[in-house]
Steps between C-alpha positions, in 0.01 A plus 500: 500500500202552282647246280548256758177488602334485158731223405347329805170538388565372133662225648230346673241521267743304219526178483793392630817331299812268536799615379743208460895582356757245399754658641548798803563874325720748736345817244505666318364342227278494197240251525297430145114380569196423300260788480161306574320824430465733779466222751914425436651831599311552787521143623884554471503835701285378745636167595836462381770481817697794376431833409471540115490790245266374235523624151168634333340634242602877435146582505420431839706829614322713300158633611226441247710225334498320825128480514512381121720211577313388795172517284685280278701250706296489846207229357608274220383455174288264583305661749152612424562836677352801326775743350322788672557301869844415353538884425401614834672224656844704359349805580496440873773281596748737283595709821583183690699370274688806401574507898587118483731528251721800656514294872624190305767657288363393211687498218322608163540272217549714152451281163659742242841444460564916562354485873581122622857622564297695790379157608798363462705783729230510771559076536887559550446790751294241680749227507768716591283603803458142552146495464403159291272555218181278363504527114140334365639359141173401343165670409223280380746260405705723341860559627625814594777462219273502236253762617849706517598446147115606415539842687182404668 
């Protein structure tokens, strides 16, 4: 419920998006996006006409490596933000997102090739539970394949 209502929220405030297919999808299904920095996951979630599990970053399920990876990924690199704002940034929306990510059914996305089988499993449990599944192939341009092979 408390999920419901926060998704309402989030909703509102973000800008909102077409989705446009080719073709209909009965689900479940695997559907492979561009990453567009934070704003492409979230966009996805949020406005997408079927409920997804998204893939992300390992980190984000792990307190104080949550708040890291927010610091680093919420502004880009652009940005003039200070790395202390970025820092404290992290710092407070880490308990959100730790929440977020539970409600969602994220899936975490391991890059060494010992722990992606975990990634890997978790994605077919999905499936088989008929829940479709948003994969975001590219970071910064570079595609998931290759930051794979990297270990990164």
């Amino acid at each position: 419920m408390l999920y419901g209502f926060v998704f309402a929220i989030v909703k509102f405030f973000f800008p909102k998006l077409k989705v446009t297919a080719k073709q209909e999808f009965a689900g479940p299904a695997v559907f492979v996006c561009n990453h567009l920095g934070a704003f492409g996951p979230i966009a996805m979630v949020l406005h997408f006409p079927a409920r997804i599990r998204p893939w992300v970053n390992y980190r984000m399920f792990k307190k104080g490596l949550a708040a890291q990876e927010i610091a680093e990924n919420l502004f880009n690199n652009e940005s003039k933000v200070p790395k202390w704002v970025k820092k404290a940034a992290g710092r407070i929306l880490e308990i959100p997102a730790l929440w977020v990510m539970k409600a969602l059914g994220a899936i975490p996305v391991y890059y060494d090739p010992v722990n992606v089988r975990i990634t890997l499993n978790k994605s077919v449990q999905a499936l088989k539970a008929g829940m479709n599944i948003a994969v975001f192939a590219d970071k910064d341009g570079e595609p998931l394949a290759e930051r794979v092979s990297k270990g990164l």
